[in-house]
Short mmCIF file of C-alpha atoms and ligand atoms in Angstrom, two decimals:
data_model
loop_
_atom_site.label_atom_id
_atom_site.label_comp_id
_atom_site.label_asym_id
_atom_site.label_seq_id
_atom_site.Cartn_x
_atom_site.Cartn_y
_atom_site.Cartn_z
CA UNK A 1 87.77 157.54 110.78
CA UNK A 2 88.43 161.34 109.91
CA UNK A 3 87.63 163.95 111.90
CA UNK A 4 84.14 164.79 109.47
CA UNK A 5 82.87 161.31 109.69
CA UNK A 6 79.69 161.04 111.75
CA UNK A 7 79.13 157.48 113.33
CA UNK A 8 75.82 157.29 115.36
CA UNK A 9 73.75 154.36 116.70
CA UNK A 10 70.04 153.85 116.65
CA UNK A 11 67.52 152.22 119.01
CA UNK A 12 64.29 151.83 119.89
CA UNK A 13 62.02 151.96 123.22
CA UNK A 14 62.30 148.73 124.87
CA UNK A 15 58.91 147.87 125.87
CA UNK A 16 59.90 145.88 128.95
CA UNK A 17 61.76 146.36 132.45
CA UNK A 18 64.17 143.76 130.90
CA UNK A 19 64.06 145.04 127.35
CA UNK A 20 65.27 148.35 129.06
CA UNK A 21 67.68 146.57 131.42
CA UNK A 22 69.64 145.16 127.84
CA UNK A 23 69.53 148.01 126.20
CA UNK A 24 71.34 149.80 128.89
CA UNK A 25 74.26 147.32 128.48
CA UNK A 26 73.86 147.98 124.87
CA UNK A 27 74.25 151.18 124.88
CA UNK A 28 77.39 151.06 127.13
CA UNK A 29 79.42 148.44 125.00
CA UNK A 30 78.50 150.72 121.75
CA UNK A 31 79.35 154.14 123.83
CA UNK A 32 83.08 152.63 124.17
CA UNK A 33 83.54 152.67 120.74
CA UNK A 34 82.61 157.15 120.85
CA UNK A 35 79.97 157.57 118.42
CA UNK A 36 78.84 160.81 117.67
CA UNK A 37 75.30 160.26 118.69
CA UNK A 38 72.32 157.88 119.77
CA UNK A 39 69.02 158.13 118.35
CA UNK A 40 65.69 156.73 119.99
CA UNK A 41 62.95 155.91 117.23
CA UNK A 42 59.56 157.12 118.50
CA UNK A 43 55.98 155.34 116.89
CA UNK A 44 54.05 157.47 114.90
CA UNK A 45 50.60 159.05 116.13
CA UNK A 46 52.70 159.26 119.91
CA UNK A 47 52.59 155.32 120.21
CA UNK A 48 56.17 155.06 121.76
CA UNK A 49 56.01 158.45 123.15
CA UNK A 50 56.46 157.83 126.70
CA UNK A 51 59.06 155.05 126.15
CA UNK A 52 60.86 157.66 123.55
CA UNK A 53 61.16 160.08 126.24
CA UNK A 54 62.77 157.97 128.88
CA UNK A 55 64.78 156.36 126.38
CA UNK A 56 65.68 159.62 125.68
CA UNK A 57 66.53 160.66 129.34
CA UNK A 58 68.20 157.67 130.52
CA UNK A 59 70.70 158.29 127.53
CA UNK A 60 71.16 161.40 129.07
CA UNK A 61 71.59 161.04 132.07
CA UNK A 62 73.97 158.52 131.51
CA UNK A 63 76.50 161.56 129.72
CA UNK A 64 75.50 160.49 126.05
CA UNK A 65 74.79 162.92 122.98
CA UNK A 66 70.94 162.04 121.94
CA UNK A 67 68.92 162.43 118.80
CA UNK A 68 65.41 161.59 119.58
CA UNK A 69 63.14 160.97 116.47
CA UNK A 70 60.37 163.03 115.98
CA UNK A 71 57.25 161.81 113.84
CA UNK A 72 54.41 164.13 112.66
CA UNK A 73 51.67 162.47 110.78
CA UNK A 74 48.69 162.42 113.51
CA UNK A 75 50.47 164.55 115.90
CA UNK A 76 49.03 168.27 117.09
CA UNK A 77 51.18 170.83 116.85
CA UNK A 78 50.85 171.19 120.67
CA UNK A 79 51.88 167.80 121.42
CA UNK A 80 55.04 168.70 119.06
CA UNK A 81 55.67 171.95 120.78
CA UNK A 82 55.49 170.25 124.14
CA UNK A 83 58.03 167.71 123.24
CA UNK A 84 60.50 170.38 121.78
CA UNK A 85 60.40 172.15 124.97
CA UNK A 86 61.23 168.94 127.14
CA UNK A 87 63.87 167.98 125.00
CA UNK A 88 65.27 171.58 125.06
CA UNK A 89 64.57 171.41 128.92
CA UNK A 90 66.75 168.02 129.06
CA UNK A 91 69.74 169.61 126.69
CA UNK A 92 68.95 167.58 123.28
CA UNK A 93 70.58 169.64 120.57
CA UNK A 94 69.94 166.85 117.91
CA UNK A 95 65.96 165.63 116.12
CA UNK A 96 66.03 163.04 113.69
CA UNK A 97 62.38 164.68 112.00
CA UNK A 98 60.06 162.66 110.05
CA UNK A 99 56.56 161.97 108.86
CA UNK A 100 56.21 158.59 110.36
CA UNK A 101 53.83 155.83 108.86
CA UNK A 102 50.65 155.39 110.91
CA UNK A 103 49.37 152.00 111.01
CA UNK A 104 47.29 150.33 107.71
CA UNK A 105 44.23 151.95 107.40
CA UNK A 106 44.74 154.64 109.64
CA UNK A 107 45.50 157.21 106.62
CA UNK A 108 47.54 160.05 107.24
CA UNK A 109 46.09 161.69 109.66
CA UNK A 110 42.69 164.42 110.19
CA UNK A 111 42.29 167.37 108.03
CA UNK A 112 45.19 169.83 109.27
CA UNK A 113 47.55 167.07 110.26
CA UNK A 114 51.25 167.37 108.88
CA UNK A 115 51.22 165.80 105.74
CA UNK A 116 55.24 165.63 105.48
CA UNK A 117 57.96 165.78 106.69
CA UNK A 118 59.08 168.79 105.50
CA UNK A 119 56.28 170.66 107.26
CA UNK A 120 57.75 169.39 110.44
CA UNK A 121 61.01 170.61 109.63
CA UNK A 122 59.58 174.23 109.01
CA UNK A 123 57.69 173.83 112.13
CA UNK A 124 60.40 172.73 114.22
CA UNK A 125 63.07 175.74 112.57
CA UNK A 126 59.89 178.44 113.08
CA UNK A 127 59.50 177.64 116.78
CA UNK A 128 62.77 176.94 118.05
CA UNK A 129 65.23 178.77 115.58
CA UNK A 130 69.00 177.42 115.50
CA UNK A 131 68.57 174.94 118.76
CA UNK A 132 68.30 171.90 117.24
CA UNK A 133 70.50 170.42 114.15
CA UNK A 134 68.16 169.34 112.57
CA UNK A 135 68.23 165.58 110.48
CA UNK A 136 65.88 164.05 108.08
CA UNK A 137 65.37 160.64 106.16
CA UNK A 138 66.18 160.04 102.91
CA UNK A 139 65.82 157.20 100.07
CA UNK A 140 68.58 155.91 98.13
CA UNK A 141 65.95 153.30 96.32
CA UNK A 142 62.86 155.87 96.60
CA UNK A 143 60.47 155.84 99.35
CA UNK A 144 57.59 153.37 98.53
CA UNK A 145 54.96 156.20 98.22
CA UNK A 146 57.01 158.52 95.98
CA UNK A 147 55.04 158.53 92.27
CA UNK A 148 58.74 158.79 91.05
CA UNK A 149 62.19 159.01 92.02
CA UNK A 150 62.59 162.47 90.78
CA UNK A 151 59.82 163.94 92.77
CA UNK A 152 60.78 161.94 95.80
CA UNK A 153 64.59 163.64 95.27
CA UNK A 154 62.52 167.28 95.19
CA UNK A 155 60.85 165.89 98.05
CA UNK A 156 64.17 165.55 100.01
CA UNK A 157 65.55 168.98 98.42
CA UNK A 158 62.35 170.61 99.83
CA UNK A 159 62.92 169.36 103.55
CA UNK A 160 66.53 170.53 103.02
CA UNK A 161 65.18 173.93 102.09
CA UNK A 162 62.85 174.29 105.13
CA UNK A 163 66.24 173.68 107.09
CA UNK A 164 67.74 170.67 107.86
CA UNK A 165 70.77 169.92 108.11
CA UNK A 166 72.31 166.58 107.76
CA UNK A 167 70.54 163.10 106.23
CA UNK A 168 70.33 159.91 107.24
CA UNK A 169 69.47 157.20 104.75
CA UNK A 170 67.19 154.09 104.62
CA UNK A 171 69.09 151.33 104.91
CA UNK A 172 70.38 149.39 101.33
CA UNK A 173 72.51 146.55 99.97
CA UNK A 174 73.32 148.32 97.03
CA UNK A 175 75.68 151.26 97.21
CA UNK A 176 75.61 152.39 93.77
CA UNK A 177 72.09 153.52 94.28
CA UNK A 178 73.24 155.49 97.09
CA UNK A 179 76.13 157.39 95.29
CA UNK A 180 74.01 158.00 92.30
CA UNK A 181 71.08 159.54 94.55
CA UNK A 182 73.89 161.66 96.57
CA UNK A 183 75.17 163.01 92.79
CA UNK A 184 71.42 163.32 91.85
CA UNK A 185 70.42 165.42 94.50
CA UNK A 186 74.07 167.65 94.72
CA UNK A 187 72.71 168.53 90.95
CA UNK A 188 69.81 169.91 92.73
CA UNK A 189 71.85 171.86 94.78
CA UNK A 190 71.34 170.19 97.99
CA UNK A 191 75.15 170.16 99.96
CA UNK A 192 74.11 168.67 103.85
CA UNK A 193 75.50 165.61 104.84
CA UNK A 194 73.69 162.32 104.16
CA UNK A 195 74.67 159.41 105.88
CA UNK A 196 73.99 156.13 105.09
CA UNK A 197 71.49 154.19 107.07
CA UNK A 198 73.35 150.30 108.14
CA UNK A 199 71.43 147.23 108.50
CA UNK A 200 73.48 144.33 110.37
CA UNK A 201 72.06 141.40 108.99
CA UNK A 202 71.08 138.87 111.86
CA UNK A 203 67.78 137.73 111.84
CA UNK A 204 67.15 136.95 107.83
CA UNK A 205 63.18 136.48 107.88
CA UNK A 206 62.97 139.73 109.85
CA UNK A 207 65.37 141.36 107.44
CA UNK A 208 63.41 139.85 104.58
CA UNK A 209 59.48 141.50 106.23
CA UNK A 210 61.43 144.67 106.78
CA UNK A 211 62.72 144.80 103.15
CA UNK A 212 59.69 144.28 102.03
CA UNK A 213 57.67 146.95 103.75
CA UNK A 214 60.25 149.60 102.55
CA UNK A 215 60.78 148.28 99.58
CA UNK A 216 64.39 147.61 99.81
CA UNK A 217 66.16 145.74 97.17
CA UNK A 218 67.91 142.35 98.52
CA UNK A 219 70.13 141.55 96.00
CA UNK A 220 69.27 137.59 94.70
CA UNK A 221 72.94 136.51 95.41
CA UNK A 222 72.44 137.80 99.16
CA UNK A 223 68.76 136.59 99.65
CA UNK A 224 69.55 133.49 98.42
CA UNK A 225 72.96 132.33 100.43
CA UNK A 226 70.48 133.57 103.33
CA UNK A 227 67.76 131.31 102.54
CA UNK A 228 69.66 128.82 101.89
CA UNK A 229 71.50 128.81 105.50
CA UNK A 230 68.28 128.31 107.52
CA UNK A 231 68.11 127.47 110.61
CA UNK A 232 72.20 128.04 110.79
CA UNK A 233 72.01 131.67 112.52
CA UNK A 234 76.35 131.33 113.11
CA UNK A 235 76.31 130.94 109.01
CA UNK A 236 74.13 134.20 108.47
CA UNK A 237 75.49 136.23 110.93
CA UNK A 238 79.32 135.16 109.40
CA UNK A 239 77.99 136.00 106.00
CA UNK A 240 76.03 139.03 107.09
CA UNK A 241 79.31 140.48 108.74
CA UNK A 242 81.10 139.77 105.37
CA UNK A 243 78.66 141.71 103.72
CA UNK A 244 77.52 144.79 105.51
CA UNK A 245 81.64 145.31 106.25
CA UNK A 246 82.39 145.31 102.13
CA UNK A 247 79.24 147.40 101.93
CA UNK A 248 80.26 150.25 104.79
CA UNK A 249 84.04 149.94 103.40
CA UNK A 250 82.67 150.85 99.95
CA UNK A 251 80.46 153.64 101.18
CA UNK A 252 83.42 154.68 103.35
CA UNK A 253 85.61 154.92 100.39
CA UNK A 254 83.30 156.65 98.09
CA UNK A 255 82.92 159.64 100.23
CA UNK A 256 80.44 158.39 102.73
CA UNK A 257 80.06 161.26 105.92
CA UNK A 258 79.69 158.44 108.20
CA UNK A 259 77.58 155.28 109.26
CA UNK A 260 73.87 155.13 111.06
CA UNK A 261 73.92 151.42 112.35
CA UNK A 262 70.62 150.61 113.04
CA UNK A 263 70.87 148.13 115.80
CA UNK A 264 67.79 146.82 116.28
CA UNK A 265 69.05 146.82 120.37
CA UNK A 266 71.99 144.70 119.76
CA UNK A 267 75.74 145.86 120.27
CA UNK A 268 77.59 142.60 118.51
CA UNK A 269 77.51 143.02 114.98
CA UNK A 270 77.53 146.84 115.18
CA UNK A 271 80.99 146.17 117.73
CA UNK A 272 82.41 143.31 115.19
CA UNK A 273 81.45 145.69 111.83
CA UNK A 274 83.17 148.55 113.53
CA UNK A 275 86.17 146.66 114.84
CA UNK A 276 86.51 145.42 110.83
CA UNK A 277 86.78 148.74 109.35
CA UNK A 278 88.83 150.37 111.85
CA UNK A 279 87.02 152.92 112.67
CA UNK A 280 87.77 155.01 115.82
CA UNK A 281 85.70 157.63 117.91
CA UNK A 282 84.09 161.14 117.39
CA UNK A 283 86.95 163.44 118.41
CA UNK A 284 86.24 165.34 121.74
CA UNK A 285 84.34 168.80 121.08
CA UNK A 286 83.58 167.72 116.88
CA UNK A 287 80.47 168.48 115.20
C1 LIG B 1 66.71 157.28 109.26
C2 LIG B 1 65.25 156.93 109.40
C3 LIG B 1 64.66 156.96 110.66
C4 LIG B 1 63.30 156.66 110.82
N1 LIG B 1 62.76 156.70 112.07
C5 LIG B 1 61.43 156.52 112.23
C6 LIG B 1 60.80 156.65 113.51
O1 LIG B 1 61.46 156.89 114.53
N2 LIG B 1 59.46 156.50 113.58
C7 LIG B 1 58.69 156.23 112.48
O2 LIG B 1 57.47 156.13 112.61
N3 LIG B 1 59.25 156.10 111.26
C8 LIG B 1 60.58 156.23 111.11
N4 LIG B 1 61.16 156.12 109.86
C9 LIG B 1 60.30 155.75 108.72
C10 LIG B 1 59.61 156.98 108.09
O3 LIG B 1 58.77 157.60 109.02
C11 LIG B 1 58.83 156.48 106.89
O4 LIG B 1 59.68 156.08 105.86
C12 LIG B 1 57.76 157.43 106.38
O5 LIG B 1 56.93 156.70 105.45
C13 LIG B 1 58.30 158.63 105.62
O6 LIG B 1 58.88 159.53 106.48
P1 LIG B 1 59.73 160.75 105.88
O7 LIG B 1 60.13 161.58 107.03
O8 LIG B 1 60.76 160.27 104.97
O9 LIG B 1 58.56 161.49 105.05
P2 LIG B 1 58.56 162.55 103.86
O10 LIG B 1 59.88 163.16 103.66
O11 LIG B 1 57.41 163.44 104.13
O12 LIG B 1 58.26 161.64 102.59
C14 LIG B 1 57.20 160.70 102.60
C15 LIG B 1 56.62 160.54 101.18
O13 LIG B 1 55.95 161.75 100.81
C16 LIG B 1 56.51 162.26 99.60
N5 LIG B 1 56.52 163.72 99.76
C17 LIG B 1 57.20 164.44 100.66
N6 LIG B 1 56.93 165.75 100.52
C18 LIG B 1 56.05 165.84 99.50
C19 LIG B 1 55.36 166.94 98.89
N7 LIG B 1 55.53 168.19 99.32
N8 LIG B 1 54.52 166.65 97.85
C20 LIG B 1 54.31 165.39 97.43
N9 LIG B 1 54.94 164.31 97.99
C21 LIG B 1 55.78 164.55 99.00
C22 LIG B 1 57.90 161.67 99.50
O14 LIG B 1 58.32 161.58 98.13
C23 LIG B 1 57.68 160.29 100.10
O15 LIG B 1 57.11 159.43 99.16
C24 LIG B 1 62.51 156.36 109.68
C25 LIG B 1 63.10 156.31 108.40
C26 LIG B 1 64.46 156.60 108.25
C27 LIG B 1 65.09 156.53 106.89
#
């Protein structure tokens, strides 16, 4: 790893004592290995927002460097403000900010509700200046909703205008579309970081549904080996490992800032990915 890389790990409430319990040894095989950061997802509409915010603490208060995600579509500005102040309160100097997806049906919120992320960026830079770096989502393969993939790119520009300041992607199998949408939106003058979003591959029916939903291309030679393996979860997580290493060494070569594993609360494939392509901890005091 070079000293600009940026390596960070993702999670998610737990929703149980126990859930909480294993993430906590999660968290402490994956701190070993010095990633930059953490980040705790939070539901859109406030769903996870209690579980967010211990997440969020416990982190802390176990000496780790937290980005807590911050979702806007059905939430109040107060309810925003309120959150920015605790997390300033608690030391968080990282927000992952995004417009969230509230459930089917539920639309995107009342009249005067955010409508995008970008307004949340704004938001955030308007009430608490420079305090938080600020990080936002982007789509190598175009965010479902977009009406097409050159006003989703302005899209991403725009929340890079209103101040953010690094990226991290939805997660991909194919890396050319991420390299092409970094060159696309450079040409649009947008220069922050953006950092690929990694999906161990695991659990192939789950990977499948969340494909699906974010309309993620799974390439036919990798759906189909997974298919094909079944029931045989040692055969798809051998084949995953194969795959998501060639795919991080590729990005890693290419010019890649760093990895976001998302680790759906597990530390072995993130360890065994890591341990492949040598990579080696966030230098002490490194932004
Ligand atoms: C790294 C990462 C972390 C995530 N974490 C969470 C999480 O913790 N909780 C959660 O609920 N979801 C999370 N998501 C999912 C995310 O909330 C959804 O993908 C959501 O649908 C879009 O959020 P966004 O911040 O990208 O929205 P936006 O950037 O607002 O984009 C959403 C859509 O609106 C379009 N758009 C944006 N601005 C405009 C405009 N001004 N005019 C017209 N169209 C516009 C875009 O093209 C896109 O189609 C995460 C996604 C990623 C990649």
């Amino acid at each position: 790893m070079t000293a600009q890389q940026t390596h960070s790990f993702e999670f998610f409430p737990p929703r149980t004592p126990e859930g909480s319990q294993k993430l906590q040894s999660v968290w402490g095989e994956l701190a070993v290995l010095r990633p930059k950061f953490f980040s705790v997802t939070f539901g859109a509409g406030g769903s996870t927002r209690e579980g967010t915010l211990a997440t969020v603490k416990a982190l802390c208060a176990d000496g780790h460097e937290v980005a807590p995600h911050l979702s806007c579509v059905g939430a109040s500005r107060e309810s925003v403000r309120e959150l920015l102040a605790a997390y300033r309160d608690m030391g968080i100097t990282r927000l992952v900010a995004l417009r969230g997806d509230l459930p089917s049906g539920a639309g995107l919120g009342g009249a005067g509700s955010w409508r995008h992320a970008s307004d949340l960026v704004a938001f955030i830079r308007s009430e608490t200046g420079r305090a938080f770096h600020i990080e936002v989502a982007a789509y190598p393969e175009f965010h479902p909703q977009s009406r097409s993939p050159k006003e989703d790119m302005a899209a991403f520009a725009r929340k890079v205008k209103e101040g953010a300041d690094s990226a991290i992607t939805q997660f991909f199998f194919n890396p050319d579309a991420y390299f092409r949408f970094v060159a696309d939106v450079r040409a649009l003058g947008v220069s922050i970081p953006i950092v690929p979003g990694i999906m161990p591959i695991t659990n192939y029916m789950q990977l499948r549904g969340f494909a699906e939903k974010s309309a993620i291309e799974m390439p036919r030679w990798i759906d189909e080996r997974l298919r094909a393996f079944g029931d045989d979860t040692a055969s798809i997580r051998a084949f995953g490992l194969d795959v998501v290493t060639a795919l991080c060494e590729r990005l890693l070569d290419g010019g890649a800032p760093g990895l976001h594993f998302y680790t759906m609360n597990q530390a072995a494939s993130c360890k065994e990915i890591w341990r492949r392509l040598r990579l080696s901890g966030t230098p002490a005091g490194s932004d």
